[in-house]
Coordinates of C-alpha atoms in Angstrom, one line a residue:
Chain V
X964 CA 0.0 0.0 0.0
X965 CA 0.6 3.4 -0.6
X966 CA 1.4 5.2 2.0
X967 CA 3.3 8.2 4.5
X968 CA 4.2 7.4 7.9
X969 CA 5.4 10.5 10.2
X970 CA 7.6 8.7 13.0
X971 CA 7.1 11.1 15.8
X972 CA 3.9 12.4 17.1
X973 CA 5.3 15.2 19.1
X974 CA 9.0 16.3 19.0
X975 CA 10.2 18.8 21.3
X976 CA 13.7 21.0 21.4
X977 CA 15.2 24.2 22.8
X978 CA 15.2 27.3 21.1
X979 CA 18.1 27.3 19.1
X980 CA 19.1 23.3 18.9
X981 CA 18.2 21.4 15.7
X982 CA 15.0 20.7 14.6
X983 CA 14.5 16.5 12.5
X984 CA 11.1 15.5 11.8
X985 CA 11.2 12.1 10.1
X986 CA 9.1 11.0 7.2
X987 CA 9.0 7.4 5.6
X988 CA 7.3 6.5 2.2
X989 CA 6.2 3.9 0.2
X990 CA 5.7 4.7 -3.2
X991 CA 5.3 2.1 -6.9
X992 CA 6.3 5.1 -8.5
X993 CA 9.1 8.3 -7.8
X994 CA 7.0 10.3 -5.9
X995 CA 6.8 13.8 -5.4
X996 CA 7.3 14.9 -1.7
X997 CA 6.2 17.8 0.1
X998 CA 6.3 18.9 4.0
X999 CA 3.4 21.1 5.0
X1000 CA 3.0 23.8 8.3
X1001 CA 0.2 24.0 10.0
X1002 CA -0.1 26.9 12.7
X1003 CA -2.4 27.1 15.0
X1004 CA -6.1 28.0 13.8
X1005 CA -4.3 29.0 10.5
X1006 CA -4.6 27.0 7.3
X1007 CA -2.0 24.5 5.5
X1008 CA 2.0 26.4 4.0
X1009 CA 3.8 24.6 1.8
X1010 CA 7.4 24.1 3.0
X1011 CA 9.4 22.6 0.3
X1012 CA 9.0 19.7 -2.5
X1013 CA 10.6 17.0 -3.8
X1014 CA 9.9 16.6 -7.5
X1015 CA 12.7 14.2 -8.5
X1016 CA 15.2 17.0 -9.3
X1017 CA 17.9 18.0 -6.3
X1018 CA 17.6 15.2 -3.5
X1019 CA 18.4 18.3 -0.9
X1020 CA 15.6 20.6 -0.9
X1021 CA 15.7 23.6 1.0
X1022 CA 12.7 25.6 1.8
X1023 CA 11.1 28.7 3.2
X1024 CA 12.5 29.7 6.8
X1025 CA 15.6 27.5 7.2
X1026 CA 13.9 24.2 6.8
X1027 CA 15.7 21.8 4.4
X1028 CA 14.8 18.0 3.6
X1029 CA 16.9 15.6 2.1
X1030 CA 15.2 12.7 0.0
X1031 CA 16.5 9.7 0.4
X1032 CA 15.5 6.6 -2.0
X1033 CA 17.9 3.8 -0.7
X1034 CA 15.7 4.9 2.8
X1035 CA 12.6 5.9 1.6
X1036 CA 12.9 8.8 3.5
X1037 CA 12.1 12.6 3.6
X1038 CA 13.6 13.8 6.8
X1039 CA 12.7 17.6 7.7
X1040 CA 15.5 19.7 9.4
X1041 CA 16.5 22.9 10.7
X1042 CA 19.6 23.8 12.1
X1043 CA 18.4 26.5 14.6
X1044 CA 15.0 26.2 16.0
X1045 CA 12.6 29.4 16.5
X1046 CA 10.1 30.1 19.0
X1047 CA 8.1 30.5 16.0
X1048 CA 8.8 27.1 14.5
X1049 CA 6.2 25.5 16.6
X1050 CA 3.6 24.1 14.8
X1051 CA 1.9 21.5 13.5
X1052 CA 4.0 19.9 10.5
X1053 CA 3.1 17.4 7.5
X1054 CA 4.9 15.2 5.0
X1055 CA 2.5 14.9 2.1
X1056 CA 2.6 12.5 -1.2
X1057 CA 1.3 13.5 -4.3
X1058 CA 2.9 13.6 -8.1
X1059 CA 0.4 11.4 -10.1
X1060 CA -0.9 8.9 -7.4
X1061 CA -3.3 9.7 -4.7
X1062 CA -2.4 12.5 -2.2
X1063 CA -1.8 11.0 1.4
X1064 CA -1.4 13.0 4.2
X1065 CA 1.1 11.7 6.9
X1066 CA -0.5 12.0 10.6
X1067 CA 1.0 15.1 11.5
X1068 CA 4.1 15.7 14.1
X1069 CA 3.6 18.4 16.9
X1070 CA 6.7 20.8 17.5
X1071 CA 7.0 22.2 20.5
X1072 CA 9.6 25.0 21.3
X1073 CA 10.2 25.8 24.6
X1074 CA 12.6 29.0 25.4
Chain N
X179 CA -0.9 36.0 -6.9
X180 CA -4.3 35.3 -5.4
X181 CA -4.9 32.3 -3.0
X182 CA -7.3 29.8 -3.1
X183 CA -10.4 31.7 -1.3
X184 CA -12.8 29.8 0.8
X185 CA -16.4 30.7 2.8
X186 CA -17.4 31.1 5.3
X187 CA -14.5 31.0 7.6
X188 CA -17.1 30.1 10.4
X189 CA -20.1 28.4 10.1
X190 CA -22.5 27.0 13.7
X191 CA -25.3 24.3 12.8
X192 CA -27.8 22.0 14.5
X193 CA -27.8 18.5 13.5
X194 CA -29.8 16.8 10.8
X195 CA -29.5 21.0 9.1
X196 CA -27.7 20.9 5.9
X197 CA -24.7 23.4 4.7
X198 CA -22.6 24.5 2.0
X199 CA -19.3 25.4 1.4
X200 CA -17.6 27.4 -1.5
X201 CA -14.0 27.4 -2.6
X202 CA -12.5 29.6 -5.4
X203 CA -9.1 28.0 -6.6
X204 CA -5.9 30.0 -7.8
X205 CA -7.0 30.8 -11.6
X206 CA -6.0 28.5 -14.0
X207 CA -5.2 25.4 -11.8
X208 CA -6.8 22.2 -13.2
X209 CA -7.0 20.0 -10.2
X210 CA -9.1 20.8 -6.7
X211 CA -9.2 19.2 -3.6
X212 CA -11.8 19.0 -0.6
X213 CA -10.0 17.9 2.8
X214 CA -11.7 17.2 5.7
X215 CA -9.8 17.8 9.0
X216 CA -11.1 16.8 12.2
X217 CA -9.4 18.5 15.5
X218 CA -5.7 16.6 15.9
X219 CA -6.1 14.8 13.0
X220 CA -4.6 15.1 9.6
X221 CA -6.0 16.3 6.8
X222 CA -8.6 13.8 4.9
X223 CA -9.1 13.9 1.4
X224 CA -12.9 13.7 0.5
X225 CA -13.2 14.3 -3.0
X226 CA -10.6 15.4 -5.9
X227 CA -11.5 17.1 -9.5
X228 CA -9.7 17.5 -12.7
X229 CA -11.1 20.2 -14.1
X230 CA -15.3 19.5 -13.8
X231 CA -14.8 15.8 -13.5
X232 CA -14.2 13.6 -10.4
X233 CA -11.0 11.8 -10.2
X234 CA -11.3 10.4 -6.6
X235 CA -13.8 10.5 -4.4
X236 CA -13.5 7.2 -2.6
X237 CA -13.6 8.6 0.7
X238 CA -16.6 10.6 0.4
X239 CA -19.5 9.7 2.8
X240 CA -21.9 10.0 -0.1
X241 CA -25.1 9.3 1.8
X242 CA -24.9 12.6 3.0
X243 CA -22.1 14.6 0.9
X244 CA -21.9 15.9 -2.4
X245 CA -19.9 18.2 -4.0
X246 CA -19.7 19.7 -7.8
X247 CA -17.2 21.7 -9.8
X248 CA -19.4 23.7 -12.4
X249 CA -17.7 24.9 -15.3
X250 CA -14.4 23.4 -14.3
X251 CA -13.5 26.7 -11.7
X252 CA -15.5 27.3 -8.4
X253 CA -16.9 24.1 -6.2
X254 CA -19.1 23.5 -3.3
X255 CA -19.4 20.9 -0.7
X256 CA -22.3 20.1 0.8
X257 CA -23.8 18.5 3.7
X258 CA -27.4 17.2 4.7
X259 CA -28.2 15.9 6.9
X260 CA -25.3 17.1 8.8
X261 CA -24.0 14.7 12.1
X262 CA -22.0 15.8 15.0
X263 CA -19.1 14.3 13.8
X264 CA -18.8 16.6 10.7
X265 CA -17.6 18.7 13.0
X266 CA -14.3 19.6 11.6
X267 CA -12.2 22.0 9.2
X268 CA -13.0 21.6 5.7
X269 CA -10.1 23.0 3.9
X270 CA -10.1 23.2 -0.2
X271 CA -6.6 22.9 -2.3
X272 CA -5.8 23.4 -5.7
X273 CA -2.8 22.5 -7.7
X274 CA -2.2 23.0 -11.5
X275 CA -2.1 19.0 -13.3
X276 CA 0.0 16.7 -12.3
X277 CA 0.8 18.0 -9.0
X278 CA 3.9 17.8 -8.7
X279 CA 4.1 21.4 -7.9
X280 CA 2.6 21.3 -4.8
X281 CA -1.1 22.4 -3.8
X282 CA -2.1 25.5 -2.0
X283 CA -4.8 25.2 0.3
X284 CA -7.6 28.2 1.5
X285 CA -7.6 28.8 5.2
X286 CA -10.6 26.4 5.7
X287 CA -14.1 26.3 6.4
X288 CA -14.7 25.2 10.8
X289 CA -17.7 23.5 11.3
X290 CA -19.7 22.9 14.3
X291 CA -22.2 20.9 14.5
X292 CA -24.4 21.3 17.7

């Protein structure tokens, strides 16, 4: 089966330490990757994608993920983690198959 | 450019009442996307169109919602009867074909069902 499995319900770091939110896939096909930020009461930002092109993707605010097939994986990271950082956060599959959501991993800052 | 637009932001119901939601998509993107989010869960995809035609809408509770895509553009979701357990965000995407460029989403419709 197709599918996206988020490895870590809740993560939670110091400002200022690294930030890894892990993502495994399964995919038929090359698949196109996406992490998605989900703030509080606000609506779905796209991160960064995967589309088959550079395996390291980097994204909007310091986030970068790095797809790797030999893993299946699309690992999120940050060097530096912002107060602001905390959120809701979502590794997505799309391309040409069905779009599947993984559960969702909670980031919690704390000062 | 403009986002996908969706309304209400806010809509309060009683059970067995029925509702309707609109979503705009970003102008010229082929595919569109109803999601249904219920609090702490991830998003839930109810229905996908290419252009006025369904793709997938295996996941849609069909007994009680329906949703249409007139003219390829704009699409509403409706509900009736509504349950308690609709309570939830509905949140509408677009993406231009293929997908592979990612989707933008509108900042949801909340539903509560009472």
């Amino acid at each position: 089966a197709q599918s996206v499995t988020q490895l870590d319900s809740h993560v939670s770091v110091s400002e200022g330490t690294p930030v890894l939110l892990r993502c495994n896939y399964s995919s038929s096909y090359s698949p196109s990757l996406f992490w998605y930020v989900q703030h509080p009461n606000k609506g779905l930002q796209l991160l960064l994608k995967y589309t088959s092109a550079a395996t390291l993707v980097k994204g909007i605010n310091g986030f970068e993920a790095e797809f790797k097939k030999s893993e299946t994986s699309f690992h999120l990271t940050k060097p530096s983690a912002h107060m602001s950082d905390a959120a809701e956060y979502f590794c997505v599959r799309g391309g040409y198959q069905k779009v599947t959501f993984g559960t969702g991993t909670k980031l919690q800052v704390i000062p | 450019e403009a986002g996908v637009a969706q309304s209400p932001r806010y809509k309060i119901i009683e059970k067995r009442q029925s509702v309707a939601f609109w979503c705009n998509p970003i102008s010229g993107h082929a595919t569109l996307y109803w999601y249904q989010q219920i609090l702490g869960q991830g998003p839930k995809l109810l229905i996908q169109f290419q252009n006025n035609g369904v793709v997938d809408d295996s996941q849609l509770p069909k007994d009680r919602f329906s949703a249409e895509r007139l003219k390829g553009v704009d699409s509403t979701l409706k509900i009736q009867p509504a349950k308690l357990e609709d309570s939830a965000v509905y949140l509408c995407a677009s993406s231009p074909s293929g997908t592979t460029h990612g989707y933008t989403f509108g900042s949801g419709t909340r539903l509560t069902v009472v």
